Coordinates of C-alpha atoms and ligand atoms in Angstrom, one line a residue:
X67 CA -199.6 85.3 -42.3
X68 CA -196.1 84.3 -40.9
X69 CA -193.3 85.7 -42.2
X70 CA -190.8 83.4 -43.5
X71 CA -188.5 85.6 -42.9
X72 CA -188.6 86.2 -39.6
X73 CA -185.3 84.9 -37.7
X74 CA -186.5 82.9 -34.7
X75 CA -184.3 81.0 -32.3
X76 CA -184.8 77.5 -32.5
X77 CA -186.1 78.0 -28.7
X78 CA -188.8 80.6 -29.4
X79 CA -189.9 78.6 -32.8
X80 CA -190.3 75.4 -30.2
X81 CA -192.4 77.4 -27.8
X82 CA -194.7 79.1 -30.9
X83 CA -194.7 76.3 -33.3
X84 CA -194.2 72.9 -32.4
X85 CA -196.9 71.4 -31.2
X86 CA -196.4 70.4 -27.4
X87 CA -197.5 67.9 -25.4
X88 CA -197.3 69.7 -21.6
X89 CA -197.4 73.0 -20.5
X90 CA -193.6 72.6 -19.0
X91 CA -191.4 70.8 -21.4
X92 CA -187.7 70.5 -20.1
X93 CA -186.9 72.9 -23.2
X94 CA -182.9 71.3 -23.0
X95 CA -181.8 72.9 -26.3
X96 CA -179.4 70.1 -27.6
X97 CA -176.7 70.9 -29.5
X98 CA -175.0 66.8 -30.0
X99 CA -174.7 63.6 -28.4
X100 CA -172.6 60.7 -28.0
X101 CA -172.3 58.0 -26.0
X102 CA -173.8 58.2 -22.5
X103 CA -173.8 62.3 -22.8
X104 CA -175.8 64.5 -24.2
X105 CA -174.5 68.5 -24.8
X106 CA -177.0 71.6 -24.6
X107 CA -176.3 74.8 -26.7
X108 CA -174.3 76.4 -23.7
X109 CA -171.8 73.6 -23.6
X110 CA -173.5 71.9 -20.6
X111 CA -173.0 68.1 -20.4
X112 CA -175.8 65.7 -19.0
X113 CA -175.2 62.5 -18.5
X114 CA -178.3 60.4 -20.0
X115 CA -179.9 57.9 -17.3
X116 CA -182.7 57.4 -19.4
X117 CA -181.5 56.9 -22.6
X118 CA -184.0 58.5 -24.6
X119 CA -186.6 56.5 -22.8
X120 CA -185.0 53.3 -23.0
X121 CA -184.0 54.2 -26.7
X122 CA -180.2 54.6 -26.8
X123 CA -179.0 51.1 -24.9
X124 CA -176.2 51.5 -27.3
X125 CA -175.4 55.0 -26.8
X126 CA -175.4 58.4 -28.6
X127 CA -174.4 57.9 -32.1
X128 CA -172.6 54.7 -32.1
X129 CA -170.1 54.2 -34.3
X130 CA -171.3 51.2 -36.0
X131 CA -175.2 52.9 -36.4
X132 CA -173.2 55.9 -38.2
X133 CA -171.2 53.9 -40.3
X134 CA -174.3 51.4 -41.6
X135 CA -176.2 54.7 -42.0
X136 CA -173.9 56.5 -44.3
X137 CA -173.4 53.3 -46.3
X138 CA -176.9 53.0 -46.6
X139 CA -177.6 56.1 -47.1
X140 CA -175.6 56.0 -51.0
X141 CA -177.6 53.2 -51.6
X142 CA -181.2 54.1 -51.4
X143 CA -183.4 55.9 -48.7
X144 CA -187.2 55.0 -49.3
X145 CA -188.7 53.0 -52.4
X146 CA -191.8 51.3 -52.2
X147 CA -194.5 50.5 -49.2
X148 CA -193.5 48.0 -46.9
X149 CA -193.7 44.2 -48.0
X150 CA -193.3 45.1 -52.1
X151 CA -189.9 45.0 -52.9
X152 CA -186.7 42.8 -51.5
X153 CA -184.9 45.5 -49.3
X154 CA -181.6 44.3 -48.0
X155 CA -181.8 45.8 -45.0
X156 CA -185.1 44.7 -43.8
X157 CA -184.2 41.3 -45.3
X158 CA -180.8 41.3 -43.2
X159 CA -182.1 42.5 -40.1
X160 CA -185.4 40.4 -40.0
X161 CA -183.1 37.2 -41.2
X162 CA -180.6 38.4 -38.0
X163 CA -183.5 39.1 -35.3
X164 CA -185.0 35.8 -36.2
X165 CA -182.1 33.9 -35.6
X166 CA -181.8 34.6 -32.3
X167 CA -186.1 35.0 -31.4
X168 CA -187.6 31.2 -30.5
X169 CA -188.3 29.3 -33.8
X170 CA -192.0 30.1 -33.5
X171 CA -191.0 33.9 -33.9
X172 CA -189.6 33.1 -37.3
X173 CA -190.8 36.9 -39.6
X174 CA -191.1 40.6 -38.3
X175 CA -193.5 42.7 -39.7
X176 CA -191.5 46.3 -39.4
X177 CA -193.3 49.3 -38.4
X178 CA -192.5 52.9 -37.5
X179 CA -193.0 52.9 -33.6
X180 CA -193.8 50.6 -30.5
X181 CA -197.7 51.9 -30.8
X182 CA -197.9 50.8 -34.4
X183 CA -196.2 47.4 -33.2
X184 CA -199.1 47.0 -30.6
X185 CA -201.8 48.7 -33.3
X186 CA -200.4 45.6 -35.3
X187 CA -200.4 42.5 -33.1
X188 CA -204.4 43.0 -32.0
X189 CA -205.0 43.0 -35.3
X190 CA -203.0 39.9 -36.6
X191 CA -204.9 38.0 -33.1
X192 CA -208.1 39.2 -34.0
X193 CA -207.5 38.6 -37.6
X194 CA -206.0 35.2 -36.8
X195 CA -208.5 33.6 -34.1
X196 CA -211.7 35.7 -35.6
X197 CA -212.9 36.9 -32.3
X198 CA -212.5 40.1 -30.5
X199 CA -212.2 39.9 -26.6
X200 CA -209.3 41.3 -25.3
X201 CA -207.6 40.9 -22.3
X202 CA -205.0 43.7 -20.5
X203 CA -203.5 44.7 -17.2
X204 CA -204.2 48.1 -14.7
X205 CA -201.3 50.3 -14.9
X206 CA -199.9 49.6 -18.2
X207 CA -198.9 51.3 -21.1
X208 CA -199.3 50.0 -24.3
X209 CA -199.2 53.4 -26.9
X210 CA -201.2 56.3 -27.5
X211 CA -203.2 55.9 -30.6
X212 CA -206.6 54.2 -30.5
X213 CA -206.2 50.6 -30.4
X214 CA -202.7 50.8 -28.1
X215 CA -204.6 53.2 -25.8
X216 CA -207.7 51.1 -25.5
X217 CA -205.7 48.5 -23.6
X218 CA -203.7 50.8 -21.5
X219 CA -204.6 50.9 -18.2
X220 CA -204.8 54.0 -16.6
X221 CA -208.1 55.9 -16.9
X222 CA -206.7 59.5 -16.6
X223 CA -205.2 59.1 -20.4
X224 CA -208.0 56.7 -22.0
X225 CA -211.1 58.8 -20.6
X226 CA -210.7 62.1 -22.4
X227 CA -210.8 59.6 -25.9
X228 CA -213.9 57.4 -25.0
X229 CA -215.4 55.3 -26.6
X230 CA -212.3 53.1 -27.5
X231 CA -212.7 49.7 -28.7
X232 CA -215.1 47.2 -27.0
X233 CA -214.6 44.0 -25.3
X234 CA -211.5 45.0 -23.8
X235 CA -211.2 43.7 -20.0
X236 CA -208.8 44.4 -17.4
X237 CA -207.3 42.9 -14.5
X238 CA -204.4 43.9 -11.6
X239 CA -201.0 42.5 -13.0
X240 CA -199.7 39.5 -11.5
X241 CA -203.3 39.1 -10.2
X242 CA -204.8 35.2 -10.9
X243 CA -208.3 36.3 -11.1
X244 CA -207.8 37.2 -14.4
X245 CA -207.5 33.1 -15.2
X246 CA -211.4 33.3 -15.0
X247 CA -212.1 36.1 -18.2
X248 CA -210.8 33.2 -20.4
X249 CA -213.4 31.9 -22.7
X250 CA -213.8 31.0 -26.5
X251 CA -214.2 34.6 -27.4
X252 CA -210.6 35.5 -26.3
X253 CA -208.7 36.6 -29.1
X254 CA -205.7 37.7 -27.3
X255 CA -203.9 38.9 -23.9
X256 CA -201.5 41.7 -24.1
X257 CA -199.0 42.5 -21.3
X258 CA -195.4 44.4 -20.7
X259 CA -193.3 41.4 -18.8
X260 CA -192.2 44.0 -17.0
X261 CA -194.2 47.4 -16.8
X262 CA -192.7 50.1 -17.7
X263 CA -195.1 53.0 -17.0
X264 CA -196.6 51.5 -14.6
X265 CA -193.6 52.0 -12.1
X266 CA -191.0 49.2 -13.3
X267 CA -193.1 46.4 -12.2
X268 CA -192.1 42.9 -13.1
X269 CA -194.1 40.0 -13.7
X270 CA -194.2 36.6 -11.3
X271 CA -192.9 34.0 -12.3
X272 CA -195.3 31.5 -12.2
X273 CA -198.5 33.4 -12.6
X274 CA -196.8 34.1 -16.3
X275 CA -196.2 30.6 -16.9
X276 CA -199.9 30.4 -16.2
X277 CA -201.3 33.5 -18.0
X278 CA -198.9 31.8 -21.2
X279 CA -201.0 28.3 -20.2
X280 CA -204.4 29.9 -20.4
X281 CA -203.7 31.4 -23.5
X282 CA -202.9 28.2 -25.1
X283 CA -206.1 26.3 -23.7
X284 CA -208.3 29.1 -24.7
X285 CA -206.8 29.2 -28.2
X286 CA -205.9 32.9 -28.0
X287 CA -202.5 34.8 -28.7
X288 CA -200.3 36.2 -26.3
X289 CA -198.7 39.2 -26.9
X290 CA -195.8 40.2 -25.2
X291 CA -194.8 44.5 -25.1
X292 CA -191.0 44.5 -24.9
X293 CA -191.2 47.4 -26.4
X294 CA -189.0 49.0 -23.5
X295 CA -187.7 46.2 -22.3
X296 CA -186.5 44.8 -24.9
X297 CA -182.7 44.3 -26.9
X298 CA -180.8 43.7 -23.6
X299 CA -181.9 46.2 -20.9
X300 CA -183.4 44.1 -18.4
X301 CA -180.0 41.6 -18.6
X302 CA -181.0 39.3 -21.5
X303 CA -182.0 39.9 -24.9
X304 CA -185.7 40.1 -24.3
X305 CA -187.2 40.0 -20.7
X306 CA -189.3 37.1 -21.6
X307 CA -186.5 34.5 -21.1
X308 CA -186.2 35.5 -17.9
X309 CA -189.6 34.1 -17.3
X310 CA -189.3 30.3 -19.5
X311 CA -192.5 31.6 -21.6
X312 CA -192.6 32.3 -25.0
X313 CA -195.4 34.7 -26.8
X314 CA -197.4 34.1 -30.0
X315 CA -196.7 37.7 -31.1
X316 CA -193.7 39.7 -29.4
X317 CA -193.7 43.7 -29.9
X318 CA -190.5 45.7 -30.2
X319 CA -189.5 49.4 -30.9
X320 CA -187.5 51.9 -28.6
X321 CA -183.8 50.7 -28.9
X322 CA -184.7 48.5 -31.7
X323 CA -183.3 50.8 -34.4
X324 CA -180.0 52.4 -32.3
X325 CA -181.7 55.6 -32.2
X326 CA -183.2 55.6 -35.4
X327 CA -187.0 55.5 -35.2
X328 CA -188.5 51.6 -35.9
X329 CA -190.7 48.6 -34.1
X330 CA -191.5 45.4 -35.3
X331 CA -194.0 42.5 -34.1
X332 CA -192.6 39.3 -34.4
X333 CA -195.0 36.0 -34.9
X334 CA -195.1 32.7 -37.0
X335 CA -195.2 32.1 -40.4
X336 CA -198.8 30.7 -40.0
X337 CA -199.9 33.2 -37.9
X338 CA -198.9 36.4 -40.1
X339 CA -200.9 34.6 -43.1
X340 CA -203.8 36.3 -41.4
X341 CA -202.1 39.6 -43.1
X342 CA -201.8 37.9 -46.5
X343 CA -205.3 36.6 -47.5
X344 CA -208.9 37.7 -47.3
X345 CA -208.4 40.3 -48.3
X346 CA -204.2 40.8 -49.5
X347 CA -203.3 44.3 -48.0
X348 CA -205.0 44.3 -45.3
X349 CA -202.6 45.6 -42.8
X350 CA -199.7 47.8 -45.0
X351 CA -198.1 50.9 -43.8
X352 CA -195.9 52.8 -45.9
X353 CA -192.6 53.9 -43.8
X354 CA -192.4 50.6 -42.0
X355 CA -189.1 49.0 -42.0
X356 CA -187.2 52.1 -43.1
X357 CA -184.3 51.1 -45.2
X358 CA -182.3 53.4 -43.0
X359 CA -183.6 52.4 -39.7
X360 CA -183.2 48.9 -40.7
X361 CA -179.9 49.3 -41.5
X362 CA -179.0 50.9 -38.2
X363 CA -180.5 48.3 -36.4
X364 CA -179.2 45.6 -38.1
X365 CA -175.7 46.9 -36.5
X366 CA -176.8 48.1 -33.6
X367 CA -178.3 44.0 -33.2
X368 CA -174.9 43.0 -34.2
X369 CA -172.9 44.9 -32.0
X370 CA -175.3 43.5 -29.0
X371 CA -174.6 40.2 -30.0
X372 CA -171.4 40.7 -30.6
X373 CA -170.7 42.0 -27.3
X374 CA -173.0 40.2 -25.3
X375 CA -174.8 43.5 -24.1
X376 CA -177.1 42.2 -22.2
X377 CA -174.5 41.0 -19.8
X378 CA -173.5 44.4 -18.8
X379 CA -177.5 44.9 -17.1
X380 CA -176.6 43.0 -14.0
X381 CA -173.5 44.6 -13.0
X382 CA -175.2 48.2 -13.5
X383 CA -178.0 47.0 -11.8
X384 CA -175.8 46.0 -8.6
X385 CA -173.9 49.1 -8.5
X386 CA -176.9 51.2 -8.2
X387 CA -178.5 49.3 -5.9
X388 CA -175.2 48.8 -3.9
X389 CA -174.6 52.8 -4.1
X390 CA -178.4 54.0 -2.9
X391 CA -178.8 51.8 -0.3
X392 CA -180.0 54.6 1.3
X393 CA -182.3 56.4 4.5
X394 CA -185.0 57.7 2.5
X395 CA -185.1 55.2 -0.5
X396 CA -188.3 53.7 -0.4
X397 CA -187.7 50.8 -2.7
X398 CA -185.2 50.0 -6.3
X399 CA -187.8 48.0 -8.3
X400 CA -186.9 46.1 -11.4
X401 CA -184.1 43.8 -13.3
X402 CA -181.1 45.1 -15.0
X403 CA -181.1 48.8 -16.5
X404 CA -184.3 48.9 -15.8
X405 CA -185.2 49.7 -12.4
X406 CA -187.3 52.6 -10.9
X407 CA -186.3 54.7 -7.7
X408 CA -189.1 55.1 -5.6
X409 CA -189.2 57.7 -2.8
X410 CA -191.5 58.2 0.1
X411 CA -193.6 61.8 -2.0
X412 CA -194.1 63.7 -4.7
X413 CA -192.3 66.2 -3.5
X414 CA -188.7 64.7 -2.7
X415 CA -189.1 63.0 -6.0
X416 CA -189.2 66.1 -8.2
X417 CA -186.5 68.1 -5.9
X418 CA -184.2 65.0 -6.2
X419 CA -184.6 64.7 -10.4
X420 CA -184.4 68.6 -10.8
X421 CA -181.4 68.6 -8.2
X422 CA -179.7 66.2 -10.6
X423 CA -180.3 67.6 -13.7
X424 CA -178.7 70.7 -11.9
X425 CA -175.6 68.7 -11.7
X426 CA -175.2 67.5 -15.3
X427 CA -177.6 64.1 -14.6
X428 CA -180.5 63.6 -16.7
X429 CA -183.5 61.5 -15.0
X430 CA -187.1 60.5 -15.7
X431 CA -190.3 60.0 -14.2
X432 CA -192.4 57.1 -15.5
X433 CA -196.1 57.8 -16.9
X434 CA -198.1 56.4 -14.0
X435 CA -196.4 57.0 -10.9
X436 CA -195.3 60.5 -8.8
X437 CA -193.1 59.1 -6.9
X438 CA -190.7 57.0 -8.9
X439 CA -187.6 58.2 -10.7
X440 CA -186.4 55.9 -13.7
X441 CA -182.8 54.9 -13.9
X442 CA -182.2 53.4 -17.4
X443 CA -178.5 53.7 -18.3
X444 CA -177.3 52.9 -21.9
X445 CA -175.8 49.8 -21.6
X446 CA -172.8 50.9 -23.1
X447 CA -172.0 53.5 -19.8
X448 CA -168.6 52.4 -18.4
X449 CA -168.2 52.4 -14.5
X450 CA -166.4 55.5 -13.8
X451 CA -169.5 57.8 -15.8
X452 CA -171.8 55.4 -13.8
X453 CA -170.3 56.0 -10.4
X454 CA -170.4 59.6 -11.4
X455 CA -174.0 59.0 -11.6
X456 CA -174.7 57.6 -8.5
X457 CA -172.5 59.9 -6.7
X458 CA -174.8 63.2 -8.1
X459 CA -177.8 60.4 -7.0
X460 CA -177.0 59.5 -3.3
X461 CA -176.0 63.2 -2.8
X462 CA -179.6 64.7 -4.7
X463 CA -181.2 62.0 -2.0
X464 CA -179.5 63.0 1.1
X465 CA -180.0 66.6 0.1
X466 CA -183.7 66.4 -0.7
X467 CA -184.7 64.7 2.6
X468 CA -187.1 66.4 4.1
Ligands
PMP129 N1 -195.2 50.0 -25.1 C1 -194.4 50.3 -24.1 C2 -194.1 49.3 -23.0 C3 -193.8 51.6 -24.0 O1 -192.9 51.8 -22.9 C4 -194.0 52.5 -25.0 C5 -193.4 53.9 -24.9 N2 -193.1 54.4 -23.7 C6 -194.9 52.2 -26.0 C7 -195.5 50.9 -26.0 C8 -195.2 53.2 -27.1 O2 -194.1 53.3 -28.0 P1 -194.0 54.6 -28.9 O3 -193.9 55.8 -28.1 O4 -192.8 54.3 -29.8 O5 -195.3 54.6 -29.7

């Protein structure tokens, strides 16, 4: 048996007790955050370019997340499942995410996480159209529990957990031979607008205009996965209205709570009645729509609309692109605060990411690609701590040519 007693560092109780999910965690030991930094237990600062994985848009503890958290927080904290009782924060936040979603996305079923957003949407198409085909892309990443993972495509992370569910068919993004798999079985297509693990790979225009056509011909839902690009990042509130197409069901999570952990699929009235009858309760959770994650990002939706956000995407987009015009830089990818770095190897990549984090600058790989380094800035980063960035960037990528 353990001993309770036994004083551990919070470092050595990380390596022997919490469950890990490599066998080389950055092992960072943070001691507090705010705004675009982040501060380890030595007093180091980092700058964070990935914002918690596209999590903090607004920021470290923002001051109006803290303050709607410590009013909420002498109200009440959790009091009933999801969906029983009138929770003025989930009421609030639902009523203010609404009012700015296309009318058709008019109630938001709140979950815990973007998975559980996606885990939800196949189930309100298939509930709602009664069939079970699915359609889904190569290279994207859609969650890791069963249902989110069986339409992520990348073989490496679904193979070790076959069988997943059936009648699930994939097709290369942007790619029109998918406009043949459309039939009367098709309950629903699910796709990132822009793919985030896939490499930061955005959607053509047109072809999504079609994809959104086919869907409505074929009678089956479209589900949009703005689960990262979502609440600003990619320069407007969500990256579908870059695009002129609007989805039946539209997932959310990441920076949907200012930091505090929630998601949410958005649909119509009609369509969520799939969740109401035959049988009631057939799709509850518990935690979903936390009265203090609501609460936090009710103000952290406030703030962005308050301050227009989004607008800040494009001008941070443009000075990074502007300061790494670079020998050696492959390619920027992406719209906004959300672009990926690609560089010409493996190698180069990971000596450029650990040669910034040397120098106080926090970057990211995405899931399915070696060779390209995320850059997703909160949106809040003002443009002296972003030129700092780019200055530890450019000189990372001079240094690491090989
Ligand atoms: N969809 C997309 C597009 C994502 O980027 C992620 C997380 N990286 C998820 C779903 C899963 O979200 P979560 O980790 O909150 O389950």
């Amino acid at each position: 048996m353990l001993n309770p007693n036994e004083v551990l560092s919070a470092r050595d109780a990380f390596f022997r007790h919490v469950a890990l999910t490599s066998d080389a965690p950055m092992g960072i030991e943070i001691d507090y955050a705010e705004g675009p930094f982040f501060y380890d237990t030595n007093g180091r600062r980092y700058t964070d370019f990935i914002s918690g994985i596209a999590v903090s848009t607004l920021g470290h503890r923002h001051p109006v997340v803290l303050d709607a958290l410590r009013s909420q927080l002498d109200r009440h904290l959790h009091v009933m499942v999801y969906g029983e009782f009138i929770q003025r924060p989930q009421s609030d936040f639902a009523r203010l995410l609404t009012s700015v979603l296309p009318e058709s996305l008019d109630r938001i079923y709140f979950v815990n996480s973007g998975t559980e957003a996606n885990e939800g949407a196949l189930k309100l198409a298939k509930k709602h159209t009664g069939r079970s085909k699915l359609i889904a892309f190569r290279n994207s990443y859609h969650g890791d529990t069963h249902g989110s993972l069986s339409v992520t495509g990348r073989d490496v992370y679904r193979d070790p957990y076959l069988p997943l569910l059936p009648d699930v068919h994939f097709f290369d993004f942007n790619d029109p031979a998918v406009f043949e798999a459309f039939d009367s079985e098709t309950a629903a297509v699910i796709l990132e607008p822009i793919q985030g693990e896939g490499g930061i790979i955005p959607a053509k225009k047109a072809w999504l205009q079609s994809v959104r056509e086919a869907c409505t011909k074929a009678g089956a839902c479209l589900i949009f996965d703005e689960i990262q690009s979502g609440f600003g990042r990619t320069g407007r509130l969500f990256a579908f209205e870059h695009y002129g197409v609007v989805p039946d069901i539209l997932c959310m999570a990441k920076a949907m709570g200012g930091g505090m952990p929630v998601g949410g699929f958005a649909a119509s009235s009609r369509l969520f009645e799939a969740f109401m009858y035959d049988p009631p309760l057939n799709h509850v959770t518990t935690f979903g729509g936390h009265p203090m994650s609501c609460a936090a990002g009710h103000a952290a939706l406030q703030f962005t609309l308050e301050n227009k956000l989004w607008e800040r995407a494009p001008s941070i987009e443009k000075q990074i692109r502007e300061g790494l015009d670079l020998p050696g830089v492959v390619e920027i990818r992406g719209r906004g605060a959300m672009l990926g770095l690609v560089l010409p190897d493996f190698d180069t990549t990971r000596a450029v990411v650990e040669r910034c984090l040397a120098h106080g600058l926090l970057l990211g790989w995405t899931l399915h690609s070696n060779t390209l380094v995320r850059l997703a800035p909160p949106l809040i980063i003002e443009d002296e701590v972003l030129q700092d960035a780019i200055a530890i960037l450019r000189e990372s990528i001079l240094a690491c040519q090989s």
